[in-house]
Amino acid sequence: MKILHIANTDRFSGAENVICQIISMFRDDEGIEMAYVSKDGQIREALEERNIRFIPVESVSVKELKRVIREEHPDVIHAHDMKASLIAALACRKTRLVCHLHNNDYANRKLSAKSIAFLLPCIKASHIFFVSDSSYEGYIFHNWFKKNSSVLFNIIDINALNDKASQDEQTYDYDVVYVGRLTYPKNPQRLLAVVKKVTDRLPDIKVAIVGTGEMDDEIATLRTKLGLEQNVDILGFKSNPTKIMKEAKVMMMTSRWEGTPMCALESFALGTPIVSTPTDGLMELIRNGETGFLSDDDNELADRIVQIMSDDELRTRMSMNCIEDARKRNDINEYKNELKKAYNG
């Protein structure tokens, strides 16, 4: 069986990480061949590092995808997120389509061009995966597709993750880490606003921002405006930020919406508690006061970071709880079985 995974971006972030993990977990399964299809770009480095076959296209378009289907003769198209799903639905004809929605975009929750456009792939798809209860319930038309939809929580390979951390020979001294795209849904401006409040009490705090996006220049300018050049390092894209996350005391997230973020799952597996806005899959993941803190108030977010930073006993307890929750959550065999059912129709 040949399965092509279609991604709409040329970068490596949460959804792209999920695709890579799916391909990697099926690598040794006899009779299953997978490849990654997207525009060429930053993603190439991540795919080469993971030894994943890459089929680059000039654009993620109906024309280009039809060409790839003619050349590759896949049995299944696994399209990730809404635009890729729409293009795949228009291109794949008789090829089985599996859609995978990775977030809970505001536009999905109401009548909008985006939510209406997603109806076509939902009708065409043999199965639709949502990565959290909130992303499923948040899609305004989800009740129409109960029979061919399910929630498939993201998972990670904990052993592989720790192996990646051990491959990094550098040492890091960051107290707080942010890993993710610098884009509107992630709200990195709020991240810096909270960090500014933290520096009023912990003036020497060190923060790493790992990621890139269309807000790169805006975030760099805001860092200077807030006087945070000595506190915040903007590291850009890192194909392996695992050790930075593992050595940090806290991961911080200020997203407007999410699915089930891979970086949050990785943070837990590495024993790093999370302070976050109460958003979608993070509300399902974080046990408030046990594995991190949830708040929609900037002052409280800052207070919680200071609390974890200042209380070694609390931080150790939270770290152990994170690791234990990660062990319970990540069942690779069950995850693979759900995918196999969808691929076999």
Short mmCIF file of N, CA, C and O in Angstrom, two decimals, residues 7-67:
data_model
loop_
_atom_site.label_atom_id
_atom_site.label_comp_id
_atom_site.label_asym_id
_atom_site.label_seq_id
_atom_site.Cartn_x
_atom_site.Cartn_y
_atom_site.Cartn_z
N ALA A 7 1.04 18.06 2.64
CA ALA A 7 1.13 19.19 3.56
C ALA A 7 1.09 20.48 2.76
O ALA A 7 1.67 20.56 1.66
N ASN A 8 0.47 21.48 3.31
CA ASN A 8 0.28 22.74 2.59
C ASN A 8 1.45 23.70 2.74
O ASN A 8 1.53 24.69 2.02
N THR A 9 2.36 23.44 3.68
CA THR A 9 3.45 24.38 3.93
C THR A 9 4.79 23.77 3.55
O THR A 9 4.90 22.56 3.35
N ASP A 10 5.81 24.62 3.47
CA ASP A 10 7.16 24.14 3.21
C ASP A 10 8.02 24.25 4.46
O ASP A 10 9.25 24.18 4.38
N ARG A 11 7.37 24.39 5.61
CA ARG A 11 8.10 24.54 6.88
C ARG A 11 7.86 23.34 7.78
O ARG A 11 7.03 22.49 7.49
N PHE A 12 8.60 23.29 8.87
CA PHE A 12 8.46 22.20 9.83
C PHE A 12 7.91 22.77 11.13
O PHE A 12 8.55 23.57 11.80
N SER A 13 6.69 22.35 11.47
CA SER A 13 6.08 22.77 12.73
C SER A 13 5.21 21.62 13.22
O SER A 13 5.50 20.45 12.95
N GLY A 14 4.13 21.94 13.95
CA GLY A 14 3.36 20.90 14.61
C GLY A 14 2.77 19.85 13.70
O GLY A 14 3.01 18.65 13.86
N ALA A 15 1.94 20.27 12.72
CA ALA A 15 1.31 19.31 11.82
C ALA A 15 2.35 18.55 11.01
O ALA A 15 2.22 17.32 10.79
N GLU A 16 3.40 19.25 10.58
CA GLU A 16 4.45 18.60 9.81
C GLU A 16 5.19 17.56 10.66
O GLU A 16 5.60 16.51 10.17
N ASN A 17 5.34 17.87 11.94
CA ASN A 17 5.95 16.93 12.88
C ASN A 17 5.10 15.66 13.00
O ASN A 17 5.63 14.54 13.04
N VAL A 18 3.77 15.83 13.04
CA VAL A 18 2.88 14.68 13.11
C VAL A 18 3.07 13.78 11.88
O VAL A 18 3.17 12.56 11.99
N ILE A 19 3.13 14.41 10.70
CA ILE A 19 3.32 13.63 9.47
C ILE A 19 4.61 12.82 9.54
O ILE A 19 4.64 11.62 9.23
N CYS A 20 5.67 13.48 9.96
CA CYS A 20 6.97 12.80 10.04
C CYS A 20 6.91 11.62 11.02
O CYS A 20 7.49 10.55 10.75
N GLN A 21 6.21 11.81 12.12
CA GLN A 21 6.13 10.72 13.09
C GLN A 21 5.31 9.56 12.55
O GLN A 21 5.64 8.39 12.78
N ILE A 22 4.23 9.86 11.83
CA ILE A 22 3.43 8.79 11.23
C ILE A 22 4.28 7.99 10.24
O ILE A 22 4.30 6.75 10.27
N ILE A 23 4.98 8.69 9.37
CA ILE A 23 5.81 8.00 8.38
C ILE A 23 6.88 7.16 9.07
O ILE A 23 7.12 6.00 8.69
N SER A 24 7.49 7.71 10.11
CA SER A 24 8.55 6.99 10.82
C SER A 24 8.02 5.75 11.52
O SER A 24 8.69 4.70 11.54
N MET A 25 6.83 5.83 12.10
CA MET A 25 6.32 4.68 12.85
C MET A 25 5.87 3.54 11.94
O MET A 25 5.77 2.40 12.38
N PHE A 26 5.64 3.83 10.66
CA PHE A 26 5.27 2.78 9.71
C PHE A 26 6.47 2.31 8.87
O PHE A 26 6.31 1.47 7.99
N ARG A 27 7.64 2.83 9.14
CA ARG A 27 8.81 2.58 8.30
C ARG A 27 9.11 1.09 8.15
O ARG A 27 9.50 0.62 7.07
N ASP A 28 8.96 0.33 9.21
CA ASP A 28 9.33 -1.09 9.19
C ASP A 28 8.15 -2.01 8.92
O ASP A 28 8.30 -3.23 9.01
N ASP A 29 6.99 -1.45 8.61
CA ASP A 29 5.81 -2.27 8.33
C ASP A 29 5.87 -2.78 6.88
O ASP A 29 5.85 -1.99 5.93
N GLU A 30 5.91 -4.08 6.73
CA GLU A 30 6.00 -4.66 5.41
C GLU A 30 4.74 -4.36 4.60
O GLU A 30 3.62 -4.47 5.10
N GLY A 31 4.92 -3.97 3.37
CA GLY A 31 3.79 -3.71 2.49
C GLY A 31 3.23 -2.31 2.57
O GLY A 31 2.26 -2.00 1.89
N ILE A 32 3.83 -1.45 3.38
CA ILE A 32 3.37 -0.07 3.48
C ILE A 32 4.51 0.87 3.09
O ILE A 32 5.61 0.80 3.64
N GLU A 33 4.25 1.73 2.13
CA GLU A 33 5.23 2.71 1.65
C GLU A 33 4.61 4.10 1.79
O GLU A 33 3.47 4.32 1.38
N MET A 34 5.36 5.03 2.38
CA MET A 34 4.85 6.38 2.59
C MET A 34 5.83 7.42 2.07
O MET A 34 7.05 7.18 2.04
N ALA A 35 5.30 8.56 1.66
CA ALA A 35 6.13 9.68 1.22
C ALA A 35 5.46 10.99 1.61
O ALA A 35 4.24 11.04 1.84
N TYR A 36 6.26 12.02 1.63
CA TYR A 36 5.83 13.36 2.06
C TYR A 36 5.79 14.26 0.83
O TYR A 36 6.77 14.37 0.09
N VAL A 37 4.65 14.93 0.61
CA VAL A 37 4.46 15.80 -0.55
C VAL A 37 4.19 17.23 -0.08
O VAL A 37 3.24 17.46 0.66
N SER A 38 5.00 18.16 -0.52
CA SER A 38 4.78 19.58 -0.22
C SER A 38 5.70 20.41 -1.10
O SER A 38 6.52 19.88 -1.86
N LYS A 39 5.59 21.73 -0.99
CA LYS A 39 6.57 22.60 -1.62
C LYS A 39 7.93 22.38 -0.97
O LYS A 39 8.03 21.98 0.19
N ASP A 40 8.97 22.65 -1.74
CA ASP A 40 10.33 22.53 -1.21
C ASP A 40 10.62 23.74 -0.32
O ASP A 40 10.05 24.83 -0.51
N GLY A 41 11.49 23.55 0.65
CA GLY A 41 11.83 24.65 1.55
C GLY A 41 12.47 24.12 2.81
O GLY A 41 13.19 23.11 2.81
N GLN A 42 12.20 24.81 3.90
CA GLN A 42 12.76 24.45 5.20
C GLN A 42 12.49 22.99 5.57
O GLN A 42 13.30 22.33 6.22
N ILE A 43 11.36 22.46 5.13
CA ILE A 43 10.96 21.11 5.49
C ILE A 43 11.98 20.07 5.03
O ILE A 43 12.12 19.00 5.64
N ARG A 44 12.71 20.36 3.95
CA ARG A 44 13.65 19.38 3.39
C ARG A 44 14.66 18.93 4.45
O ARG A 44 14.99 17.72 4.54
N GLU A 45 15.17 19.86 5.23
CA GLU A 45 16.18 19.51 6.24
C GLU A 45 15.61 18.52 7.25
O GLU A 45 16.27 17.53 7.61
N ALA A 46 14.39 18.77 7.71
CA ALA A 46 13.77 17.87 8.68
C ALA A 46 13.54 16.48 8.10
O ALA A 46 13.72 15.46 8.78
N LEU A 47 13.14 16.42 6.83
CA LEU A 47 12.87 15.13 6.18
C LEU A 47 14.17 14.36 5.94
O LEU A 47 14.21 13.14 6.13
N GLU A 48 15.22 15.05 5.52
CA GLU A 48 16.50 14.38 5.30
C GLU A 48 17.04 13.83 6.62
O GLU A 48 17.58 12.72 6.66
N GLU A 49 16.89 14.60 7.68
CA GLU A 49 17.35 14.16 9.00
C GLU A 49 16.64 12.89 9.44
O GLU A 49 17.23 12.03 10.10
N ARG A 50 15.37 12.74 9.03
CA ARG A 50 14.57 11.58 9.44
C ARG A 50 14.53 10.49 8.37
O ARG A 50 13.82 9.51 8.53
N ASN A 51 15.28 10.69 7.29
CA ASN A 51 15.35 9.71 6.20
C ASN A 51 13.96 9.40 5.64
O ASN A 51 13.58 8.25 5.43
N ILE A 52 13.19 10.46 5.37
CA ILE A 52 11.84 10.35 4.83
C ILE A 52 11.85 10.74 3.35
O ILE A 52 12.41 11.78 2.98
N ARG A 53 11.23 9.93 2.54
CA ARG A 53 11.16 10.24 1.10
C ARG A 53 10.33 11.49 0.88
O ARG A 53 9.21 11.61 1.39
N PHE A 54 10.87 12.41 0.09
CA PHE A 54 10.24 13.70 -0.15
C PHE A 54 9.92 13.83 -1.64
O PHE A 54 10.76 13.57 -2.50
N ILE A 55 8.66 14.19 -1.92
CA ILE A 55 8.25 14.49 -3.29
C ILE A 55 7.91 15.97 -3.35
O ILE A 55 6.80 16.40 -3.00
N PRO A 56 8.84 16.82 -3.75
CA PRO A 56 8.58 18.26 -3.80
C PRO A 56 7.70 18.63 -4.98
O PRO A 56 7.79 18.02 -6.06
N VAL A 57 6.85 19.62 -4.79
CA VAL A 57 6.00 20.13 -5.87
C VAL A 57 6.23 21.63 -5.99
O VAL A 57 6.64 22.29 -5.04
N GLU A 58 5.95 22.16 -7.18
CA GLU A 58 6.11 23.60 -7.40
C GLU A 58 5.12 24.39 -6.55
O GLU A 58 5.42 25.47 -6.06
N SER A 59 3.93 23.84 -6.42
CA SER A 59 2.90 24.45 -5.57
C SER A 59 1.96 23.35 -5.13
O SER A 59 1.83 22.32 -5.79
N VAL A 60 1.31 23.56 -3.97
CA VAL A 60 0.31 22.60 -3.52
C VAL A 60 -0.99 23.00 -4.21
O VAL A 60 -1.78 23.80 -3.72
N SER A 61 -1.17 22.43 -5.40
CA SER A 61 -2.29 22.80 -6.26
C SER A 61 -2.91 21.53 -6.83
O SER A 61 -2.31 20.45 -6.82
N VAL A 62 -4.11 21.68 -7.38
CA VAL A 62 -4.79 20.54 -8.00
C VAL A 62 -3.96 19.98 -9.16
O VAL A 62 -3.77 18.77 -9.29
N LYS A 63 -3.44 20.87 -9.98
CA LYS A 63 -2.66 20.44 -11.13
C LYS A 63 -1.44 19.64 -10.71
O LYS A 63 -1.15 18.56 -11.26
N GLU A 64 -0.69 20.15 -9.75
CA GLU A 64 0.52 19.49 -9.31
C GLU A 64 0.21 18.16 -8.61
O GLU A 64 0.92 17.17 -8.79
N LEU A 65 -0.84 18.14 -7.81
CA LEU A 65 -1.17 16.91 -7.11
C LEU A 65 -1.65 15.83 -8.08
O LEU A 65 -1.33 14.65 -7.92
N LYS A 66 -2.41 16.24 -9.10
CA LYS A 66 -2.81 15.27 -10.13
C LYS A 66 -1.59 14.66 -10.81
O LYS A 66 -1.55 13.45 -11.09
N ARG A 67 -0.58 15.51 -11.07
CA ARG A 67 0.64 15.00 -11.69
C ARG A 67 1.32 13.96 -10.79
O ARG A 67 1.72 12.88 -11.25
#
